[in-house]
Short mmCIF file of C-alpha atoms in Angstrom, two decimals:
data_model
loop_
_atom_site.label_atom_id
_atom_site.label_comp_id
_atom_site.label_asym_id
_atom_site.label_seq_id
_atom_site.Cartn_x
_atom_site.Cartn_y
_atom_site.Cartn_z
CA UNK A 1274 158.35 154.09 103.34
CA UNK A 1275 157.20 153.07 106.79
CA UNK A 1276 154.94 155.75 108.25
CA UNK A 1277 153.65 155.85 111.80
CA UNK A 1278 150.94 158.35 112.82
CA UNK A 1279 152.00 160.03 116.03
CA UNK A 1280 148.66 161.34 117.23
CA UNK A 1281 145.32 159.83 117.17
CA UNK A 1282 144.89 162.97 115.69
CA UNK A 1283 145.52 165.13 118.49
CA UNK A 1284 148.71 164.99 118.28
CA UNK A 1285 177.73 188.69 111.11
CA UNK A 1286 175.38 188.80 109.63
CA UNK A 1287 178.28 188.22 107.35
CA UNK A 1288 177.73 190.20 104.17
CA UNK A 1289 180.59 188.55 102.28
CA UNK A 1290 179.64 187.70 98.75
CA UNK A 1291 182.45 185.25 98.09
CA UNK A 1292 184.40 185.48 94.88
CA UNK A 1293 183.48 187.68 91.95
CA UNK A 1294 181.93 184.64 90.33
CA UNK A 1295 179.49 184.25 93.21
CA UNK A 1296 177.96 187.72 93.24
CA UNK A 1297 174.16 187.94 92.95
CA UNK A 1298 172.81 187.34 89.48
CA UNK A 1299 170.36 190.21 89.73
CA UNK A 1300 170.43 193.62 91.32
CA UNK A 1301 169.12 193.74 94.85
CA UNK A 1302 165.52 194.68 95.40
CA UNK A 1303 163.62 194.97 98.64
CA UNK A 1304 159.88 195.38 99.02
CA UNK A 1305 158.40 198.25 101.03
CA UNK A 1306 156.91 196.02 103.71
CA UNK A 1307 160.23 194.20 104.08
CA UNK A 1308 162.02 197.51 104.60
CA UNK A 1309 159.41 198.51 107.14
CA UNK A 1310 159.93 195.32 109.09
CA UNK A 1311 163.70 195.62 109.08
CA UNK A 1312 163.87 199.30 110.01
CA UNK A 1313 160.96 200.08 112.31
CA UNK A 1314 159.35 196.82 113.42
CA UNK A 1315 159.64 196.33 117.17
CA UNK A 1316 160.15 193.04 118.92
CA UNK A 1317 157.94 190.55 117.04
CA UNK A 1318 155.33 188.69 119.04
CA UNK A 1319 157.00 185.39 118.20
CA UNK A 1320 160.50 186.36 119.35
CA UNK A 1321 160.39 184.29 122.53
CA UNK A 1322 159.04 181.22 120.73
CA UNK A 1323 161.62 181.57 117.97
CA UNK A 1324 164.56 181.88 120.35
CA UNK A 1325 163.29 178.99 122.48
CA UNK A 1326 162.76 176.65 119.51
CA UNK A 1327 166.12 177.52 117.96
CA UNK A 1328 167.87 177.02 121.31
CA UNK A 1329 166.27 173.62 121.85
CA UNK A 1330 167.29 172.45 118.38
CA UNK A 1331 170.90 173.64 118.66
CA UNK A 1332 171.36 172.22 122.16
CA UNK A 1333 170.71 168.71 120.81
CA UNK A 1334 173.67 167.09 119.11
CA UNK A 1335 172.51 165.66 115.77
CA UNK A 1336 175.65 164.84 113.81
CA UNK A 1337 174.77 162.88 110.66
CA UNK A 1338 173.82 159.32 111.61
CA UNK A 1339 172.72 160.36 115.10
CA UNK A 1340 169.60 162.44 114.44
CA UNK A 1341 166.93 160.53 116.36
CA UNK A 1342 166.97 162.72 119.50
CA UNK A 1343 166.41 165.96 117.63
CA UNK A 1344 163.83 164.19 115.47
CA UNK A 1345 161.91 163.08 118.54
CA UNK A 1346 162.07 166.61 119.91
CA UNK A 1347 160.45 167.93 116.73
CA UNK A 1348 157.78 165.24 116.92
CA UNK A 1349 156.84 166.33 120.46
CA UNK A 1350 157.02 170.03 119.60
CA UNK A 1351 154.81 169.84 116.52
CA UNK A 1352 152.36 167.39 118.06
CA UNK A 1353 151.81 169.70 121.04
CA UNK A 1354 150.93 172.48 118.61
CA UNK A 1355 148.20 170.64 116.79
CA UNK A 1356 150.16 169.21 113.87
CA UNK A 1357 149.68 165.70 112.58
CA UNK A 1358 153.11 164.08 112.55
CA UNK A 1359 154.47 160.96 110.91
CA UNK A 1360 157.85 159.31 110.91
CA UNK A 1361 159.47 158.32 107.65
CA UNK A 1362 161.82 155.50 108.69
CA UNK A 1363 165.12 155.24 106.81
CA UNK A 1364 166.16 151.61 106.21
CA UNK A 1365 169.59 150.63 107.58
CA UNK A 1366 172.46 150.68 105.12
CA UNK A 1367 172.70 146.87 105.36
CA UNK A 1368 170.33 144.20 106.78
CA UNK A 1369 172.61 143.37 109.71
CA UNK A 1370 173.80 146.90 110.42
CA UNK A 1371 173.76 147.76 114.11
CA UNK A 1372 172.75 151.38 113.74
CA UNK A 1373 170.50 153.79 115.57
CA UNK A 1374 167.02 154.37 114.13
CA UNK A 1375 166.93 157.19 111.60
CA UNK A 1376 163.82 158.91 110.37
CA UNK A 1377 162.56 162.00 108.61
CA UNK A 1378 159.84 164.03 110.31
CA UNK A 1379 156.73 164.76 108.21
CA UNK A 1380 154.06 167.09 109.56
CA UNK A 1381 151.12 169.22 108.54
CA UNK A 1382 148.69 171.47 110.43
CA UNK A 1383 145.43 170.04 111.74
CA UNK A 1384 144.10 166.53 112.14
CA UNK A 1385 143.26 165.59 108.56
CA UNK A 1386 144.67 162.12 107.98
CA UNK A 1387 144.63 162.57 104.21
CA UNK A 1388 146.01 166.03 103.42
CA UNK A 1389 146.54 167.39 99.93
CA UNK A 1390 149.72 169.43 100.30
CA UNK A 1391 150.65 171.67 97.41
CA UNK A 1392 153.65 173.33 99.07
CA UNK A 1393 156.51 171.51 100.79
CA UNK A 1394 158.62 173.39 103.35
CA UNK A 1395 161.81 171.51 104.17
CA UNK A 1396 165.28 171.58 105.66
CA UNK A 1397 167.65 169.11 107.33
CA UNK A 1398 168.17 168.28 110.99
CA UNK A 1399 171.62 166.70 110.78
CA UNK A 1400 174.85 168.64 111.24
CA UNK A 1401 178.54 168.18 110.58
CA UNK A 1402 180.90 167.30 113.45
CA UNK A 1403 182.03 168.26 115.99
CA UNK A 1404 179.21 169.24 118.32
CA UNK A 1405 179.56 172.82 119.58
CA UNK A 1406 177.37 173.81 122.57
CA UNK A 1407 174.73 176.55 122.34
CA UNK A 1408 175.69 180.01 123.55
CA UNK A 1409 174.53 183.65 123.34
CA UNK A 1410 176.61 186.78 123.72
CA UNK A 1411 173.86 188.72 125.46
CA UNK A 1412 171.28 187.80 128.10
CA UNK A 1413 168.93 190.43 126.69
CA UNK A 1414 167.36 189.76 123.31
CA UNK A 1415 167.72 192.25 120.48
CA UNK A 1416 168.39 192.03 116.73
CA UNK A 1417 172.17 192.09 117.33
CA UNK A 1418 172.14 189.21 119.80
CA UNK A 1419 174.61 186.64 118.48
CA UNK A 1420 173.60 182.99 118.86
CA UNK A 1421 176.32 180.37 118.41
CA UNK A 1422 176.62 176.59 118.34
CA UNK A 1423 176.77 173.75 115.85
CA UNK A 1424 173.75 173.94 113.58
CA UNK A 1425 172.86 177.46 114.74
CA UNK A 1426 173.11 178.38 111.07
CA UNK A 1427 173.26 175.14 109.07
CA UNK A 1428 170.45 174.38 109.13
CA UNK A 1429 168.58 174.62 112.43
CA UNK A 1430 168.14 178.34 111.83
CA UNK A 1431 166.04 177.45 108.77
CA UNK A 1432 164.11 174.76 110.65
CA UNK A 1433 163.17 177.13 113.48
CA UNK A 1434 162.31 180.04 111.19
CA UNK A 1435 160.18 177.87 108.90
CA UNK A 1436 158.13 176.42 111.75
CA UNK A 1437 157.57 179.79 113.43
CA UNK A 1438 156.64 181.32 110.05
CA UNK A 1439 153.99 178.66 109.46
CA UNK A 1440 152.67 178.97 113.01
CA UNK A 1441 152.47 182.74 112.58
CA UNK A 1442 150.46 182.37 109.36
CA UNK A 1443 148.13 179.92 111.06
CA UNK A 1444 147.65 182.05 114.19
CA UNK A 1445 146.88 185.14 112.11
CA UNK A 1446 144.30 183.30 110.03
CA UNK A 1447 146.01 184.34 106.79
CA UNK A 1448 145.96 180.78 105.46
CA UNK A 1449 142.67 179.73 107.04
CA UNK A 1450 141.17 176.90 105.03
CA UNK A 1451 144.51 176.07 103.42
CA UNK A 1452 146.20 174.45 106.42
CA UNK A 1453 146.65 171.03 104.87
CA UNK A 1454 148.01 172.57 101.68
CA UNK A 1455 151.38 172.90 103.42
CA UNK A 1456 153.58 170.00 104.50
CA UNK A 1457 156.71 170.23 106.64
CA UNK A 1458 159.57 167.80 106.02
CA UNK A 1459 162.73 167.64 108.12
CA UNK A 1460 165.23 165.14 106.80
CA UNK A 1461 168.34 163.32 107.98
CA UNK A 1462 171.61 162.74 106.19
CA UNK A 1463 171.81 165.86 104.05
CA UNK A 1464 175.38 166.59 105.11
CA UNK A 1465 176.69 163.20 104.00
CA UNK A 1466 174.64 161.62 101.22
CA UNK A 1467 171.16 163.10 100.93
CA UNK A 1468 169.69 159.75 102.00
CA UNK A 1469 166.79 161.35 103.87
CA UNK A 1470 165.42 163.37 100.95
CA UNK A 1471 166.18 160.59 98.49
CA UNK A 1472 164.16 158.13 100.58
CA UNK A 1473 161.24 160.51 100.95
CA UNK A 1474 161.27 161.23 97.22
CA UNK A 1475 161.30 157.55 96.28
CA UNK A 1476 158.64 156.40 98.76
CA UNK A 1477 156.25 159.33 99.20
CA UNK A 1478 153.77 157.42 97.04
CA UNK A 1479 152.98 155.43 100.21
CA UNK A 1480 151.28 158.50 101.64
CA UNK A 1481 147.52 158.62 101.13
CA UNK A 1482 147.12 160.48 98.87
CA UNK A 1483 150.59 160.73 97.36
CA UNK A 1484 151.49 164.44 97.52
CA UNK A 1485 151.70 166.30 94.25
CA UNK A 1486 153.74 169.31 95.24
CA UNK A 1487 153.47 172.42 93.11
CA UNK A 1488 156.32 174.11 94.96
CA UNK A 1489 159.05 173.21 97.46
CA UNK A 1490 160.86 175.65 99.75
CA UNK A 1491 164.26 174.42 100.91
CA UNK A 1492 166.09 175.93 103.87
CA UNK A 1493 169.85 176.45 103.77
CA UNK A 1494 172.09 179.38 104.80
CA UNK A 1495 171.85 181.85 101.91
CA UNK A 1496 172.45 185.16 103.76
CA UNK A 1497 168.75 185.93 103.42
CA UNK A 1498 168.91 185.87 99.63
CA UNK A 1499 166.81 183.82 97.24
CA UNK A 1500 169.06 181.43 95.35
CA UNK A 1501 168.77 181.17 91.57
CA UNK A 1502 170.80 177.97 91.51
CA UNK A 1503 173.77 176.12 92.93
CA UNK A 1504 176.68 174.09 91.70
CA UNK A 1505 176.51 170.35 91.25
CA UNK A 1506 178.91 167.86 92.76
CA UNK A 1507 180.60 164.53 92.29
CA UNK A 1508 183.17 162.60 94.29
CA UNK A 1509 186.08 160.63 92.90
CA UNK A 1510 188.50 158.16 94.47
CA UNK A 1511 191.67 157.83 92.39
CA UNK A 1512 194.27 155.11 92.84
CA UNK A 1513 197.68 155.31 91.19
CA UNK A 1514 199.72 152.14 90.68
CA UNK A 1515 203.52 152.17 90.43
CA UNK A 1516 206.44 149.83 90.98
CA UNK A 1517 208.26 149.65 94.32
CA UNK A 1518 212.00 149.88 94.60
CA UNK A 1519 214.94 151.39 96.49
CA UNK A 1520 214.76 155.16 96.72
CA UNK A 1521 218.44 155.43 95.81
CA UNK A 1522 217.60 154.17 92.31
CA UNK A 1523 214.35 155.89 91.36
CA UNK A 1524 214.76 155.02 87.66
CA UNK A 1525 214.37 151.31 88.53
CA UNK A 1526 210.86 151.82 89.93
CA UNK A 1527 207.81 153.93 89.31
CA UNK A 1528 206.51 156.27 92.01
CA UNK A 1529 202.76 156.07 92.33
CA UNK A 1530 202.85 159.19 94.51
CA UNK A 1531 204.74 161.18 91.91
CA UNK A 1532 202.49 160.20 89.02
CA UNK A 1533 199.38 160.92 91.09
CA UNK A 1534 200.70 164.35 92.05
CA UNK A 1535 201.50 165.18 88.44
CA UNK A 1536 198.04 164.13 87.34
CA UNK A 1537 196.29 166.14 90.04
CA UNK A 1538 198.33 169.27 89.34
CA UNK A 1539 197.31 169.06 85.70
CA UNK A 1540 193.67 168.67 86.76
CA UNK A 1541 193.92 171.78 88.93
CA UNK A 1542 195.32 173.71 85.97
CA UNK A 1543 192.57 172.57 83.57
CA UNK A 1544 189.08 174.00 83.02
CA UNK A 1545 186.78 171.05 83.71
CA UNK A 1546 183.75 173.14 82.81
CA UNK A 1547 182.69 176.72 83.46
CA UNK A 1548 179.63 178.90 82.96
CA UNK A 1549 178.75 182.57 83.27
CA UNK A 1550 176.26 181.95 86.06
CA UNK A 1551 178.23 179.54 88.23
CA UNK A 1552 181.88 180.26 87.47
CA UNK A 1553 184.45 177.45 87.35
CA UNK A 1554 184.20 173.81 88.26
CA UNK A 1555 186.47 173.52 91.32
CA UNK A 1556 188.38 170.53 92.68
CA UNK A 1557 189.17 169.87 96.33
CA UNK A 1558 191.80 167.19 97.00
CA UNK A 1559 190.49 166.25 100.41
CA UNK A 1560 192.67 163.20 101.13
CA UNK A 1561 196.03 162.08 99.73
CA UNK A 1562 197.94 158.99 100.83
CA UNK A 1563 200.81 156.98 99.37
CA UNK A 1564 203.82 154.85 100.05
CA UNK A 1565 205.05 152.86 103.03
CA UNK A 1566 208.38 154.47 103.94
CA UNK A 1567 210.53 157.44 102.98
CA UNK A 1568 213.21 155.27 101.42
CA UNK A 1569 210.85 153.08 99.36
CA UNK A 1570 209.54 154.07 95.95
CA UNK A 1571 205.73 154.15 96.47
CA UNK A 1572 203.90 151.30 94.77
CA UNK A 1573 200.44 152.71 95.48
CA UNK A 1574 198.94 156.12 96.15
CA UNK A 1575 195.33 157.31 96.53
CA UNK A 1576 193.45 160.58 96.51
CA UNK A 1577 189.85 161.46 97.30
CA UNK A 1578 188.35 164.44 95.52
CA UNK A 1579 185.19 166.50 95.87
CA UNK A 1580 184.38 168.40 92.69
CA UNK A 1581 181.89 171.28 92.52
CA UNK A 1582 180.38 171.28 89.05
CA UNK A 1583 179.64 174.59 87.31
CA UNK A 1584 177.98 173.16 84.20
CA UNK A 1585 174.75 171.45 83.27
CA UNK A 1586 172.54 169.75 82.53
CA UNK A 1587 171.49 168.78 86.04
CA UNK A 1588 171.32 165.05 85.30
CA UNK A 1589 174.52 164.75 83.24
CA UNK A 1590 176.73 167.71 84.18
CA UNK A 1591 178.73 165.74 86.75
CA UNK A 1592 179.38 162.92 84.27
CA UNK A 1593 180.64 165.41 81.70
CA UNK A 1594 183.03 166.99 84.20
CA UNK A 1595 184.25 163.65 85.56
CA UNK A 1596 184.96 162.36 82.06
CA UNK A 1597 187.10 165.45 81.49
CA UNK A 1598 188.95 164.84 84.75
CA UNK A 1599 189.70 161.24 83.80
CA UNK A 1600 190.89 162.33 80.36
CA UNK A 1601 193.28 164.87 81.90
CA UNK A 1602 194.71 162.33 84.35
CA UNK A 1603 195.27 159.78 81.61
CA UNK A 1604 197.08 162.38 79.52
CA UNK A 1605 199.77 162.20 82.23
CA UNK A 1606 199.84 158.39 82.35
CA UNK A 1607 197.51 156.16 80.35
CA UNK A 1608 197.88 153.09 82.56
CA UNK A 1609 198.65 154.16 86.11
CA UNK A 1610 195.25 155.30 87.29
CA UNK A 1611 192.13 153.56 88.54
CA UNK A 1612 189.00 155.68 89.01
CA UNK A 1613 185.98 155.21 91.24
CA UNK A 1614 183.79 158.25 90.64
CA UNK A 1615 180.32 158.76 92.06
CA UNK A 1616 178.38 160.62 89.41
CA UNK A 1617 176.41 163.22 91.31
CA UNK A 1618 174.68 165.99 89.39
CA UNK A 1619 175.29 169.15 87.41
CA UNK A 1620 174.16 172.67 88.24
CA UNK A 1621 170.76 172.91 89.91
CA UNK A 1622 168.49 175.77 88.84
CA UNK A 1623 165.98 177.27 91.30
CA UNK A 1624 163.21 179.81 90.93
CA UNK A 1625 164.23 183.24 92.19
CA UNK A 1626 161.75 185.58 90.53
CA UNK A 1627 159.93 186.59 93.71
CA UNK A 1628 159.38 190.25 94.50
CA UNK A 1629 161.22 191.62 97.49
CA UNK A 1630 164.25 189.32 97.54
CA UNK A 1631 167.88 189.83 96.69
CA UNK A 1632 169.24 186.94 94.62
CA UNK A 1633 172.48 185.00 94.34
CA UNK A 1634 174.03 181.67 93.40
CA UNK A 1635 175.91 179.36 95.79
CA UNK A 1636 178.70 176.81 95.50
CA UNK A 1637 177.43 174.16 97.90
CA UNK A 1638 175.09 171.26 97.27
CA UNK A 1639 171.61 170.84 98.75
CA UNK A 1640 168.67 168.46 98.84
CA UNK A 1641 166.95 170.35 96.01
CA UNK A 1642 168.23 167.84 93.46
CA UNK A 1643 167.13 164.82 95.51
CA UNK A 1644 163.40 165.66 95.48
CA UNK A 1645 162.05 164.45 92.17
CA UNK A 1646 159.03 166.06 90.58
CA UNK A 1647 157.89 168.87 88.35
CA UNK A 1648 157.60 171.50 91.06
CA UNK A 1649 158.86 175.04 91.47
CA UNK A 1650 161.99 175.08 93.65
CA UNK A 1651 162.93 177.83 96.09
CA UNK A 1652 166.13 177.90 98.14
CA UNK A 1653 166.44 180.41 100.98
CA UNK A 1654 167.63 180.65 104.55
CA UNK A 1655 169.17 182.81 107.28
CA UNK A 1656 172.86 182.96 108.09
CA UNK A 1657 175.96 182.67 105.98
CA UNK A 1658 177.65 179.54 104.65
CA UNK A 1659 181.01 181.16 105.45
CA UNK A 1660 180.61 180.27 109.16
CA UNK A 1661 178.71 177.02 108.66
CA UNK A 1662 180.86 173.91 109.31
CA UNK A 1663 183.40 176.08 111.15
CA UNK A 1664 184.29 176.66 114.82
CA UNK A 1665 182.59 180.07 114.88
CA UNK A 1666 179.16 179.10 113.52
CA UNK A 1667 176.73 181.76 114.71
CA UNK A 1668 173.80 183.89 113.62
CA UNK A 1669 172.23 187.20 114.67
CA UNK A 1670 168.73 187.11 116.09
CA UNK A 1671 167.72 189.85 113.67
CA UNK A 1672 168.59 187.57 110.74
CA UNK A 1673 166.49 184.79 112.24
CA UNK A 1674 163.52 187.13 112.61
CA UNK A 1675 163.90 188.45 109.09
CA UNK A 1676 163.89 184.85 107.87
CA UNK A 1677 160.54 184.23 109.58
CA UNK A 1678 159.01 187.11 107.63
CA UNK A 1679 160.66 185.98 104.40
CA UNK A 1680 159.49 182.39 104.79
CA UNK A 1681 155.96 183.71 105.33
CA UNK A 1682 156.24 185.60 102.03
CA UNK A 1683 157.59 182.55 100.21
CA UNK A 1684 154.84 180.28 101.56
CA UNK A 1685 152.14 182.72 100.53
CA UNK A 1686 153.75 183.26 97.13
CA UNK A 1687 153.95 179.51 96.56
CA UNK A 1688 150.31 179.01 97.58
CA UNK A 1689 149.13 181.72 95.22
CA UNK A 1690 151.29 180.51 92.35
#
């Protein structure tokens, strides 16, 4: 991991719960001070800074693979506020690849060159396409102000709330003497492959000293709930081989499209693995192609699948589910199919036993799995996944402000634990 010091040491509110299988695992509970903040707290002192930081992040297009501008913005922002910042350069995908520089942003409070962080606070700075400009529905700022734009929820809301939460703890003196116990990490590539977190995990030993995290707090849109775990995932490219011929005589050929469709329908009708906590393993047939003309029996057909895995263990759950998928397909035709499956991971468990938080499980994948280590894992963030990745991605200012308070609680809880 190539690390460059960047200072010479100056430097709505959508309440949908999804399907019945995705309801919170535990009954909701809210602490007294949380209720007080949500019901009677006036405009927080950090409101202007929070809105400004969130706006700056969302205004910068950072679609996966093109994150350097927003990364540089974070470098300047954190450096100006007394953080020590380093870049974690991501190697190009191939030696001769003509790609833009990509890097994670690592930061911690103060000027200590050799921190001993015990708590990692992290989220991702890349977004899905297309870029959607920043907008607000109200020139005045109040808890119901709706802020829209690509990344306004996933996950620049988490990035902004995490940074403001840490700054608030520092300014108040609540974590005086423990500044370098907290490390910020903002990674690239979460939306496509997890390359940013994977690289940091594999090469963090190059830091001096190598951080031994006791806890990691990951930011993703969770509707302000603490996540007890999320589904795993694997991808699979399936090719069906047939025999071409004239469409007027289908019995003289073999339709690759037909056999692939039959196999996929059987997969959709089969339980590939289910659990009480996470529901059913689900299959999305994202791409389907086959044939060359309407009057030619298709010789070749392909499908690309994304499978959300509802079973464990974390390391092998995806392999178990993919083996079942292959078995089902071959029960339709033993010889027609060729499989290229990327064995991801099974269900990912997180710690959610923190007072004052509602809890839930989620269907999407995160970087939690990609950070290796024997640390406690928390997953929390403002906004709902039901608008993330869509044309109406937006978040209420009140949810952002609540997230600041909740991240403060999680940081303090992790430090004490």
